Short mmCIF file of C-alpha atoms in Angstrom, two decimals:
data_model
loop_
_atom_site.label_atom_id
_atom_site.label_comp_id
_atom_site.label_asym_id
_atom_site.label_seq_id
_atom_site.Cartn_x
_atom_site.Cartn_y
_atom_site.Cartn_z
CA UNK C 1 -161.36 147.22 -114.13
CA UNK C 2 -158.48 145.18 -112.64
CA UNK C 3 -155.92 147.09 -110.60
CA UNK C 4 -152.18 146.83 -111.38
CA UNK C 5 -150.32 144.47 -109.06
CA UNK C 6 -146.64 143.99 -108.28
CA UNK C 7 -146.30 142.03 -111.53
CA UNK C 8 -147.40 145.00 -113.62
CA UNK C 9 -144.87 147.47 -114.91
CA UNK C 10 -145.82 150.90 -116.19
CA UNK C 11 -145.05 151.20 -119.91
CA UNK C 12 -146.66 154.40 -121.21
CA UNK C 13 -149.73 156.57 -121.14
CA UNK C 14 -152.52 155.33 -123.36
CA UNK C 15 -152.79 158.62 -125.23
CA UNK C 16 -149.25 158.16 -126.53
CA UNK C 17 -150.69 155.54 -128.88
CA UNK C 18 -153.13 157.96 -130.46
CA UNK C 19 -152.65 158.27 -134.19
CA UNK C 20 -149.95 155.58 -134.36
CA UNK C 21 -149.86 151.81 -134.58
CA UNK C 22 -147.23 151.27 -131.90
CA UNK C 23 -145.05 152.82 -129.26
CA UNK C 24 -141.60 151.78 -128.10
CA UNK C 25 -140.64 151.93 -124.47
CA UNK C 26 -138.21 150.46 -121.99
CA UNK C 27 -139.50 148.57 -118.99
CA UNK C 28 -136.98 147.39 -116.40
CA UNK C 29 -134.20 147.52 -118.97
CA UNK C 30 -136.19 145.62 -121.58
CA UNK C 31 -137.13 147.26 -124.88
CA UNK C 32 -140.79 146.57 -125.49
CA UNK C 33 -143.18 147.66 -128.21
CA UNK C 34 -146.87 148.10 -127.52
CA UNK C 35 -148.93 147.57 -130.68
CA UNK C 36 -152.56 148.35 -131.33
CA UNK C 37 -154.21 145.74 -133.56
CA UNK C 38 -157.87 146.59 -134.14
CA UNK C 39 -158.97 147.55 -130.60
CA UNK C 40 -156.57 145.43 -128.58
CA UNK C 41 -153.07 146.12 -127.29
CA UNK C 42 -150.14 143.70 -127.51
CA UNK C 43 -146.71 144.01 -125.93
CA UNK C 44 -143.77 142.40 -127.75
CA UNK C 45 -140.04 142.28 -127.02
CA UNK C 46 -138.05 144.46 -129.40
CA UNK C 47 -135.07 142.08 -129.63
CA UNK C 48 -135.17 139.76 -132.62
CA UNK C 49 -134.59 136.12 -131.69
CA UNK C 50 -132.91 135.62 -135.05
CA UNK C 51 -129.87 137.91 -134.85
CA UNK C 52 -130.78 140.66 -132.44
CA UNK C 53 -132.32 143.25 -134.73
CA UNK C 54 -134.96 145.73 -133.52
CA UNK C 55 -137.81 143.48 -134.61
CA UNK C 56 -140.69 145.71 -133.52
CA UNK C 57 -139.39 148.80 -135.30
CA UNK C 58 -140.00 147.34 -138.76
CA UNK C 59 -142.89 147.53 -141.14
CA UNK C 60 -146.35 146.54 -139.93
CA UNK C 61 -148.08 144.77 -142.77
CA UNK C 62 -150.11 141.79 -143.86
CA UNK C 63 -148.93 138.65 -145.61
CA UNK C 64 -149.08 137.16 -149.06
CA UNK C 65 -150.89 133.84 -148.84
CA UNK C 66 -153.38 131.70 -150.78
CA UNK C 67 -157.12 131.42 -150.39
CA UNK C 68 -159.12 128.19 -150.48
CA UNK C 69 -158.94 128.12 -154.27
CA UNK C 70 -155.17 128.58 -154.26
CA UNK C 71 -155.34 132.16 -155.51
CA UNK C 72 -152.78 134.61 -154.13
CA UNK C 73 -154.26 137.06 -151.65
CA UNK C 74 -152.95 139.72 -149.29
CA UNK C 75 -154.37 139.00 -145.86
CA UNK C 76 -154.13 139.93 -142.15
CA UNK C 77 -153.09 143.51 -142.83
CA UNK C 78 -151.91 145.22 -139.63
CA UNK C 79 -151.27 141.98 -137.75
CA UNK C 80 -147.68 141.30 -138.76
CA UNK C 81 -144.43 143.10 -137.91
CA UNK C 82 -141.20 142.40 -139.79
CA UNK C 83 -137.71 142.84 -138.40
CA UNK C 84 -136.02 145.57 -140.47
CA UNK C 85 -132.70 143.69 -140.51
CA UNK C 86 -133.69 140.49 -142.34
CA UNK C 87 -137.42 140.80 -142.92
CA UNK C 88 -138.46 137.93 -140.63
CA UNK C 89 -142.22 138.19 -140.12
CA UNK C 90 -143.77 137.91 -136.65
CA UNK C 91 -147.41 137.66 -135.59
CA UNK C 92 -147.96 140.67 -133.31
CA UNK C 93 -150.57 138.81 -131.27
CA UNK C 94 -148.45 135.76 -130.45
CA UNK C 95 -144.87 136.78 -131.27
CA UNK C 96 -144.54 133.70 -133.48
CA UNK C 97 -142.26 133.76 -136.52
CA UNK C 98 -144.53 132.93 -139.44
CA UNK C 99 -142.03 130.75 -141.28
CA UNK C 100 -141.16 128.65 -138.23
CA UNK C 101 -143.09 128.93 -134.94
CA UNK C 102 -140.07 127.47 -133.15
CA UNK C 103 -138.83 131.07 -133.17
CA UNK C 104 -140.97 133.44 -131.12
CA UNK C 105 -140.56 136.98 -129.82
CA UNK C 106 -141.50 137.09 -126.14
CA UNK C 107 -144.92 138.71 -125.60
CA UNK C 108 -146.43 140.15 -122.43
CA UNK C 109 -149.97 140.61 -121.16
CA UNK C 110 -151.13 144.19 -121.26
CA UNK C 111 -153.30 145.92 -118.65
CA UNK C 112 -154.84 149.34 -119.19
CA UNK C 113 -155.78 151.15 -116.00
CA UNK C 114 -156.80 154.75 -115.59
CA UNK C 115 -155.31 155.83 -118.90
CA UNK C 116 -152.01 154.05 -118.27
CA UNK C 117 -150.56 151.00 -120.02
CA UNK C 118 -148.93 148.31 -117.88
CA UNK C 119 -147.23 145.16 -119.05
CA UNK C 120 -147.08 142.04 -116.93
CA UNK C 121 -144.26 139.62 -116.26
CA UNK G 1 -136.83 154.77 -137.85
CA UNK G 2 -133.72 153.31 -136.28
CA UNK G 3 -132.42 150.07 -137.70
CA UNK G 4 -129.74 149.59 -135.08
CA UNK G 5 -129.85 147.95 -131.74
CA UNK G 6 -127.84 149.12 -128.80
CA UNK G 7 -125.67 146.11 -128.36
CA UNK G 8 -122.05 145.79 -129.36
CA UNK G 9 -119.81 142.89 -130.25
CA UNK G 10 -117.50 141.76 -127.50
CA UNK G 11 -115.25 138.85 -126.87
CA UNK G 12 -112.40 138.60 -129.38
CA UNK G 13 -109.40 140.83 -129.82
CA UNK G 14 -109.90 141.65 -133.49
CA UNK G 15 -112.76 141.13 -135.91
CA UNK G 16 -112.24 141.08 -139.66
CA UNK G 17 -115.31 141.16 -141.87
CA UNK G 18 -114.25 139.55 -145.15
CA UNK G 19 -117.33 140.46 -147.17
CA UNK G 20 -119.05 143.85 -146.99
CA UNK G 21 -120.82 145.24 -150.04
CA UNK G 22 -120.93 148.61 -151.63
CA UNK G 23 -124.20 149.30 -153.42
CA UNK G 24 -122.79 151.16 -156.38
CA UNK G 25 -125.26 152.76 -158.79
CA UNK G 26 -125.08 154.08 -162.32
CA UNK G 27 -124.75 157.62 -160.97
CA UNK G 28 -121.88 156.52 -158.72
CA UNK G 29 -119.83 154.90 -161.47
CA UNK G 30 -120.42 157.02 -164.54
CA UNK G 31 -118.04 159.80 -163.44
CA UNK G 32 -115.28 157.17 -163.31
CA UNK G 33 -115.98 155.61 -166.71
CA UNK G 34 -113.08 156.32 -169.06
CA UNK G 35 -112.24 155.95 -172.72
CA UNK G 36 -114.61 155.72 -175.66
CA UNK G 37 -117.62 154.68 -173.59
CA UNK G 38 -117.56 157.86 -171.55
CA UNK G 39 -117.57 159.94 -174.73
CA UNK G 40 -120.20 157.77 -176.36
CA UNK G 41 -122.56 158.24 -173.44
CA UNK G 42 -121.84 161.90 -173.19
CA UNK G 43 -122.88 162.33 -176.81
CA UNK G 44 -126.02 160.26 -176.26
CA UNK G 45 -127.41 162.88 -173.93
CA UNK G 46 -130.28 162.09 -171.59
CA UNK G 47 -132.20 159.57 -173.61
CA UNK G 48 -130.11 156.65 -172.39
CA UNK G 49 -130.38 157.63 -168.75
CA UNK G 50 -131.54 154.18 -167.73
CA UNK G 51 -128.89 152.06 -169.40
CA UNK G 52 -127.50 150.48 -166.19
CA UNK G 53 -130.19 147.78 -166.21
CA UNK G 54 -129.31 146.86 -169.78
CA UNK G 55 -125.61 146.59 -169.18
CA UNK G 56 -126.01 144.25 -166.21
CA UNK G 57 -128.96 141.97 -167.07
CA UNK G 58 -131.16 141.08 -164.09
CA UNK G 59 -132.93 137.78 -163.53
CA UNK G 60 -136.08 139.71 -162.70
CA UNK G 61 -137.23 138.06 -159.49
CA UNK G 62 -139.48 139.61 -156.86
CA UNK G 63 -136.92 139.77 -154.06
CA UNK G 64 -137.30 140.16 -150.28
CA UNK G 65 -136.04 143.71 -150.73
CA UNK G 66 -138.99 144.55 -152.94
CA UNK G 67 -141.56 144.21 -150.15
CA UNK G 68 -139.96 147.00 -148.14
CA UNK G 69 -139.91 144.77 -145.04
CA UNK G 70 -136.12 144.84 -145.00
CA UNK G 71 -135.09 148.40 -144.33
CA UNK G 72 -131.34 147.98 -144.76
CA UNK G 73 -130.99 148.45 -148.49
CA UNK G 74 -127.76 150.30 -149.10
CA UNK G 75 -124.21 150.58 -147.82
CA UNK G 76 -124.71 154.26 -147.10
CA UNK G 77 -121.91 156.77 -147.32
CA UNK G 78 -118.45 155.74 -146.11
CA UNK G 79 -119.04 157.00 -142.59
CA UNK G 80 -122.48 155.42 -142.24
CA UNK G 81 -121.01 152.13 -143.40
CA UNK G 82 -118.11 152.47 -141.02
CA UNK G 83 -120.47 153.20 -138.12
CA UNK G 84 -122.47 150.05 -138.80
CA UNK G 85 -119.41 147.83 -139.17
CA UNK G 86 -117.61 149.19 -136.13
CA UNK G 87 -120.47 150.01 -133.77
CA UNK G 88 -122.95 147.23 -134.52
CA UNK G 89 -120.81 144.35 -135.81
CA UNK G 90 -117.70 145.18 -133.77
CA UNK G 91 -115.48 145.06 -136.85
CA UNK G 92 -111.88 146.28 -136.92
CA UNK G 93 -111.10 145.64 -140.59
CA UNK G 94 -113.56 145.15 -143.44
CA UNK G 95 -113.09 143.99 -147.04
CA UNK G 96 -115.40 145.88 -149.37
CA UNK G 97 -116.80 144.11 -152.40
CA UNK G 98 -119.19 145.31 -155.11
CA UNK G 99 -122.84 144.44 -155.54
CA UNK G 100 -123.75 145.20 -159.17
CA UNK G 101 -120.23 144.48 -160.36
CA UNK G 102 -120.34 140.94 -159.05
CA UNK G 103 -122.25 140.54 -162.32
CA UNK G 104 -119.45 141.77 -164.58
CA UNK G 105 -118.98 138.23 -165.86
CA UNK G 106 -122.30 138.32 -167.71
CA UNK G 107 -122.12 141.85 -169.09
CA UNK G 108 -122.55 141.13 -172.80
CA UNK G 109 -120.21 143.82 -174.12
CA UNK G 110 -116.71 142.59 -173.39
CA UNK G 111 -114.86 145.88 -173.77
CA UNK G 112 -117.52 147.69 -171.75
CA UNK G 113 -117.14 145.07 -169.02
CA UNK G 114 -113.43 145.85 -168.78
CA UNK G 115 -114.16 149.61 -168.69
CA UNK G 116 -116.71 149.10 -165.92
CA UNK G 117 -114.22 147.09 -163.87
CA UNK G 118 -111.75 149.96 -164.11
CA UNK G 119 -114.45 152.52 -163.21
CA UNK G 120 -115.56 150.52 -160.17
CA UNK G 121 -112.01 150.22 -158.89
CA UNK G 122 -111.49 153.96 -159.22
CA UNK G 123 -114.77 154.61 -157.41
CA UNK G 124 -113.90 152.16 -154.64
CA UNK G 125 -110.53 153.76 -153.97
CA UNK G 126 -111.75 157.32 -154.32
CA UNK G 127 -114.91 157.19 -152.24
CA UNK G 128 -114.52 154.46 -149.61
CA UNK G 129 -110.94 153.31 -149.16
CA UNK G 130 -109.06 156.56 -149.06
CA UNK G 131 -110.99 158.06 -146.15
CA UNK G 132 -111.76 155.21 -143.76
CA UNK G 133 -108.88 153.46 -142.08
CA UNK G 134 -110.88 150.30 -141.31
CA UNK G 135 -111.79 149.72 -144.96
CA UNK G 136 -109.93 147.57 -147.47
CA UNK G 137 -111.24 146.40 -150.81
CA UNK G 138 -111.27 143.93 -153.66
CA UNK G 139 -110.47 145.18 -157.14
CA UNK G 140 -112.79 143.66 -159.73
CA UNK G 141 -111.73 142.42 -163.15
CA UNK G 142 -113.53 141.52 -166.36
CA UNK G 143 -113.32 137.78 -167.10
CA UNK G 144 -114.27 138.48 -170.72
CA UNK G 145 -111.04 140.37 -171.31
CA UNK G 146 -108.29 138.38 -169.58
CA UNK G 147 -105.39 140.52 -170.78
CA UNK G 148 -107.13 143.77 -169.84
CA UNK G 149 -107.92 142.15 -166.49
CA UNK G 150 -104.26 141.26 -166.02
CA UNK G 151 -103.29 144.88 -166.68
CA UNK G 152 -105.91 146.04 -164.20
CA UNK G 153 -104.48 143.69 -161.59
CA UNK G 154 -100.94 144.88 -162.27
CA UNK G 155 -102.13 148.48 -161.86
CA UNK G 156 -103.92 147.82 -158.55
CA UNK G 157 -101.53 145.39 -156.91
CA UNK G 158 -99.45 148.08 -155.24
CA UNK G 159 -102.41 149.94 -153.73
CA UNK G 160 -102.10 149.32 -150.00
CA UNK G 161 -105.88 149.23 -149.50
CA UNK G 162 -106.48 146.67 -152.27
CA UNK G 163 -106.20 143.29 -150.56
CA UNK G 164 -107.81 140.91 -153.06
CA UNK G 165 -108.98 140.49 -156.64
CA UNK G 166 -112.66 139.77 -157.23
CA UNK G 167 -113.00 137.37 -160.14
CA UNK G 168 -116.71 137.67 -160.95
CA UNK G 169 -117.79 134.03 -161.14
CA UNK G 170 -121.50 134.81 -161.18
CA UNK G 171 -122.81 133.82 -164.58
CA UNK G 172 -119.25 133.13 -165.73
CA UNK G 173 -118.82 131.33 -169.05
CA UNK G 174 -116.83 129.28 -169.75
CA UNK G 175 -116.32 127.99 -166.17
CA UNK G 176 -113.40 129.20 -164.11
CA UNK G 177 -111.00 126.36 -164.93
CA UNK G 178 -110.82 127.28 -168.61
CA UNK G 179 -107.32 128.15 -169.81
CA UNK G 180 -108.55 131.48 -171.25
CA UNK G 181 -108.43 132.81 -167.68
CA UNK G 182 -104.80 131.84 -167.12
CA UNK G 183 -103.57 135.42 -167.71
CA UNK G 184 -105.85 136.53 -164.87
CA UNK G 185 -104.69 133.83 -162.48
CA UNK G 186 -101.11 134.50 -163.46
CA UNK G 187 -101.45 138.21 -162.69
CA UNK G 188 -103.20 137.56 -159.38
CA UNK G 189 -100.57 135.05 -158.32
CA UNK G 190 -97.88 137.56 -159.24
CA UNK G 191 -99.63 140.26 -157.21
CA UNK G 192 -99.56 138.13 -154.08
CA UNK G 193 -103.27 138.80 -153.51
CA UNK G 194 -105.93 136.13 -153.10
CA UNK G 195 -108.62 135.58 -155.74
CA UNK G 196 -112.17 135.98 -154.43
CA UNK G 197 -115.16 134.26 -155.98
CA UNK G 198 -118.66 135.42 -155.16
CA UNK G 199 -121.95 134.73 -156.95
CA UNK G 200 -125.32 136.39 -157.15
CA UNK G 201 -128.86 135.46 -158.06
CA UNK G 202 -128.89 137.09 -161.50
CA UNK G 203 -125.98 134.90 -162.55
CA UNK G 204 -128.56 132.11 -162.66
CA UNK G 205 -129.81 133.54 -165.91
CA UNK G 206 -126.42 133.28 -167.57
CA UNK G 207 -125.09 130.03 -166.13
CA UNK G 208 -128.30 128.07 -165.67
CA UNK G 209 -130.70 129.47 -168.29
CA UNK G 210 -133.08 126.52 -168.20
CA UNK G 211 -133.34 126.70 -164.42
CA UNK G 212 -133.87 130.44 -164.67
CA UNK G 213 -136.77 129.85 -167.05
CA UNK G 214 -138.18 127.21 -164.73
CA UNK G 215 -137.82 129.05 -161.44
CA UNK G 216 -140.50 131.71 -161.06
CA UNK G 217 -139.67 132.70 -157.49
CA UNK G 218 -136.67 134.36 -155.89
CA UNK G 219 -136.52 131.84 -153.04
CA UNK G 220 -135.88 128.76 -155.18
CA UNK G 221 -133.45 130.65 -157.40
CA UNK G 222 -131.43 132.10 -154.54
CA UNK G 223 -131.32 128.88 -152.52
CA UNK G 224 -129.92 127.05 -155.52
CA UNK G 225 -127.61 129.38 -157.34
CA UNK G 226 -124.87 130.44 -154.92
CA UNK G 227 -123.58 126.97 -154.04
CA UNK G 228 -124.43 125.57 -157.49
CA UNK G 229 -122.40 128.25 -159.23
CA UNK G 230 -119.43 127.53 -156.96
CA UNK G 231 -119.78 123.81 -157.60
CA UNK G 232 -119.50 124.45 -161.34
CA UNK G 233 -116.46 126.66 -161.02
CA UNK G 234 -114.65 124.71 -158.30
CA UNK G 235 -115.07 121.45 -160.23
CA UNK G 236 -113.69 123.20 -163.29
CA UNK G 237 -110.78 124.79 -161.44
CA UNK G 238 -109.74 121.52 -159.84
CA UNK G 239 -110.27 119.29 -162.87
CA UNK G 240 -108.35 121.60 -165.17
CA UNK G 241 -105.49 121.98 -162.74
CA UNK G 242 -105.58 125.70 -161.99
CA UNK G 243 -104.11 125.29 -158.48
CA UNK G 244 -101.38 123.10 -159.92
CA UNK G 245 -100.46 125.76 -162.50
CA UNK G 246 -100.67 128.56 -159.91
CA UNK G 247 -99.49 126.98 -156.68
CA UNK G 248 -99.03 130.28 -154.86
CA UNK G 249 -102.59 131.44 -155.53
CA UNK G 250 -105.10 131.45 -152.66
CA UNK G 251 -108.78 131.00 -153.54
CA UNK G 252 -111.46 132.60 -151.33
CA UNK G 253 -114.86 131.02 -151.95
CA UNK G 254 -117.62 133.28 -150.69
CA UNK G 255 -121.22 133.35 -149.64
CA UNK G 256 -122.63 129.91 -150.25
CA UNK G 257 -123.07 128.56 -146.73
CA UNK G 258 -121.03 125.76 -145.23
CA UNK G 259 -122.50 122.28 -145.60
CA UNK G 260 -121.65 121.88 -149.27
CA UNK G 261 -117.93 122.42 -148.59
CA UNK G 262 -116.97 119.11 -146.93
CA UNK G 263 -119.46 117.31 -149.15
CA UNK G 264 -117.83 118.65 -152.29
CA UNK G 265 -114.24 118.09 -151.17
CA UNK G 266 -115.03 114.44 -150.48
CA UNK G 267 -117.01 114.11 -153.68
CA UNK G 268 -114.20 115.47 -155.84
CA UNK G 269 -111.76 113.05 -154.21
CA UNK G 270 -114.07 110.15 -155.04
CA UNK G 271 -114.45 111.32 -158.63
CA UNK G 272 -110.70 111.71 -159.02
CA UNK G 273 -110.11 108.16 -157.82
CA UNK G 274 -112.19 106.83 -160.69
CA UNK G 275 -111.47 109.43 -163.37
CA UNK G 276 -107.93 110.57 -162.73
CA UNK G 277 -107.38 110.53 -166.50
CA UNK G 278 -109.71 113.54 -166.74
CA UNK G 279 -107.42 115.62 -164.55
CA UNK G 280 -103.95 114.62 -165.70
CA UNK G 281 -102.38 117.88 -164.53
CA UNK G 282 -103.11 117.09 -160.88
CA UNK G 283 -100.31 115.61 -158.82
CA UNK G 284 -102.36 115.02 -155.68
CA UNK G 285 -106.02 114.41 -154.81
CA UNK G 286 -108.40 117.37 -154.93
CA UNK G 287 -108.64 117.55 -151.14
CA UNK G 288 -104.93 118.36 -150.97
CA UNK G 289 -105.46 121.49 -153.08
CA UNK G 290 -108.30 122.54 -150.81
CA UNK G 291 -105.99 122.01 -147.87
CA UNK G 292 -103.23 124.12 -149.40
CA UNK G 293 -104.98 126.89 -151.33
CA UNK G 294 -108.69 127.31 -150.51
CA UNK G 295 -110.48 129.44 -147.92
CA UNK G 296 -114.17 130.02 -147.28
CA UNK G 297 -116.23 132.90 -145.90
CA UNK G 298 -118.93 132.15 -143.39
CA UNK G 299 -122.13 133.88 -144.41
CA UNK G 300 -124.90 132.80 -144.84
CA UNK G 301 -124.50 130.24 -142.07
CA UNK G 302 -127.26 127.71 -142.51
CA UNK G 303 -128.65 125.95 -139.43
CA UNK G 304 -127.80 128.46 -136.72
CA UNK G 305 -130.71 127.01 -134.75
CA UNK G 306 -128.69 123.79 -134.54
CA UNK G 307 -125.21 124.87 -133.39
CA UNK G 308 -123.89 121.30 -133.27
CA UNK G 309 -124.66 120.87 -136.95
CA UNK G 310 -122.70 124.03 -137.79
CA UNK G 311 -119.77 123.03 -135.56
CA UNK G 312 -119.63 119.55 -137.12
CA UNK G 313 -119.59 121.04 -140.60
CA UNK G 314 -116.83 123.50 -139.70
CA UNK G 315 -114.77 120.65 -138.28
CA UNK G 316 -115.46 118.46 -141.34
CA UNK G 317 -113.68 120.83 -143.74
CA UNK G 318 -110.98 121.95 -141.33
CA UNK G 319 -112.70 125.28 -140.83
CA UNK G 320 -110.46 125.89 -137.83
CA UNK G 321 -107.86 127.00 -140.40
CA UNK G 322 -110.09 127.69 -143.40
CA UNK G 323 -113.14 129.63 -142.29
CA UNK G 324 -113.28 133.44 -142.16
CA UNK G 325 -116.10 135.51 -140.73
CA UNK G 326 -118.13 137.51 -143.24
CA UNK G 327 -121.26 139.54 -142.66
CA UNK G 328 -122.40 140.31 -146.23
CA UNK G 329 -123.84 143.58 -144.90
CA UNK G 330 -125.94 145.32 -146.23
CA UNK G 331 -127.49 142.47 -148.23
CA UNK G 332 -130.78 141.02 -147.04
CA UNK G 333 -129.30 137.79 -145.65
CA UNK G 334 -126.36 139.34 -143.77
CA UNK G 335 -125.05 137.66 -140.61
CA UNK G 336 -124.29 139.44 -137.36
CA UNK G 337 -120.84 138.63 -136.00
CA UNK G 338 -122.43 137.33 -132.79
CA UNK G 339 -124.26 134.59 -134.69
CA UNK G 340 -121.00 132.93 -135.67
CA UNK G 341 -119.17 133.80 -132.46
CA UNK G 342 -121.72 132.02 -130.30
CA UNK G 343 -121.40 128.87 -132.40
CA UNK G 344 -117.61 128.81 -132.66
CA UNK G 345 -117.00 129.69 -129.04
CA UNK G 346 -119.40 126.97 -127.99
CA UNK G 347 -117.33 124.18 -129.49
CA UNK G 348 -113.80 125.21 -130.30
CA UNK G 349 -110.71 126.47 -128.51
CA UNK G 350 -109.94 130.16 -128.21
CA UNK G 351 -107.31 129.85 -130.94
CA UNK G 352 -110.00 128.79 -133.42
CA UNK G 353 -112.14 131.77 -132.47
CA UNK G 354 -109.18 134.03 -133.19
CA UNK G 355 -108.51 132.23 -136.48
CA UNK G 356 -112.09 132.57 -137.70
CA UNK G 357 -112.45 136.20 -136.71
CA UNK G 358 -109.06 137.57 -137.70
CA UNK G 359 -105.91 135.45 -137.96
CA UNK G 360 -106.81 133.51 -141.10
CA UNK G 361 -108.08 136.65 -142.85
CA UNK G 362 -104.98 138.57 -141.82
CA UNK G 363 -102.86 135.85 -143.38
CA UNK G 364 -104.92 135.48 -146.58
CA UNK G 365 -105.54 139.18 -147.25
CA UNK G 366 -102.27 140.44 -145.79
CA UNK G 367 -103.69 143.74 -144.51
#
């Protein structure tokens, strides 16, 4: 298991994520959300690049899309967070805005060590 | 869950938000409904409990609000609304407009439409304007009943917190240049207040019924209808000489974005050059009326990712003197004050920033 270095900043204890899909914390003055998607953790900036809303505090959901036959399906449940101000959808894994990847929430690598969550920048 | 961030608006002396919406419901307005309709409903008992959706027909689209992704879905009580405007948007003065009653122009029952206008205005004054010093409001009128509307305007004109008249152009028929509305324009001009025009997606159904039938999604309907509805009414107003008949009347054109404004001013000038005989009441080209009597609110600013585009558009219609900040809060496409501030400050002098955020609105609304 890798050790935290000087680039790693303590975010929260791992057990704070039990029973929830995310936690919000502040690391060096930056509001960051740590999400659990399946078994992996992702850290995303909580400041919406659109107009400054609390992007990571919104609904975690999937998306309406089409399958190979063009039929409407609901897919990727649990992988998308929407800013509660304007509903802009972001991919929790990459921070990318689904409608236009030119807009992206900053994301950070996550390290779990000894029951503690660290984010790296 | 919190829907606020911790930042606050800084940078200009005063911020006026020219378009904030109440989210009035049936339960909110019914206590203020007067006359025969109040008695009629009272006698109907409970079985007509859901009549609101019949009175104001809805286009029936699956909207961004319906997914629950957007958590801001109501104005809240007066103090919640004040907190948002002041603490989050940095606003010093806000003009409150209706949501449902933007659709008064396509309420089928004419007399009921006039009664609803009166009820909304009572509700606005009683619940939001009386208690919060930062709040001002637009009184709504029923286009279907021009003389009742004129009386309503006369009754409201002396209220210090009423700073404009909302002429519900959404789904309006006939278009706003028709002479049947002259009593309304006459009363507004007499009141010294500006006339505000603001559309909504359900107006599509009334003004563009074929397009409503053809559009099956909210996105296409909403993208189209707000500017399209203004184009119909502005063409009508100019062609039929309304600003010539009411030279002291200021028009505030709301919530349709910016790019269509210079396009349409130029287009109407070109049309007038070839078809002046269709607008014999005019004594000057259409652009001169825009210069003298028209103002525009900012939201929803299209192209914020390309600030130079927005600045060029503002400059192209003389927005330095014509543009007024609006947030449209709490509707799903509201703009934060910072979004416009960053753009304007990045390309104009300080005086323009002050104009856009307060001076022009102070002059037009006369707070």
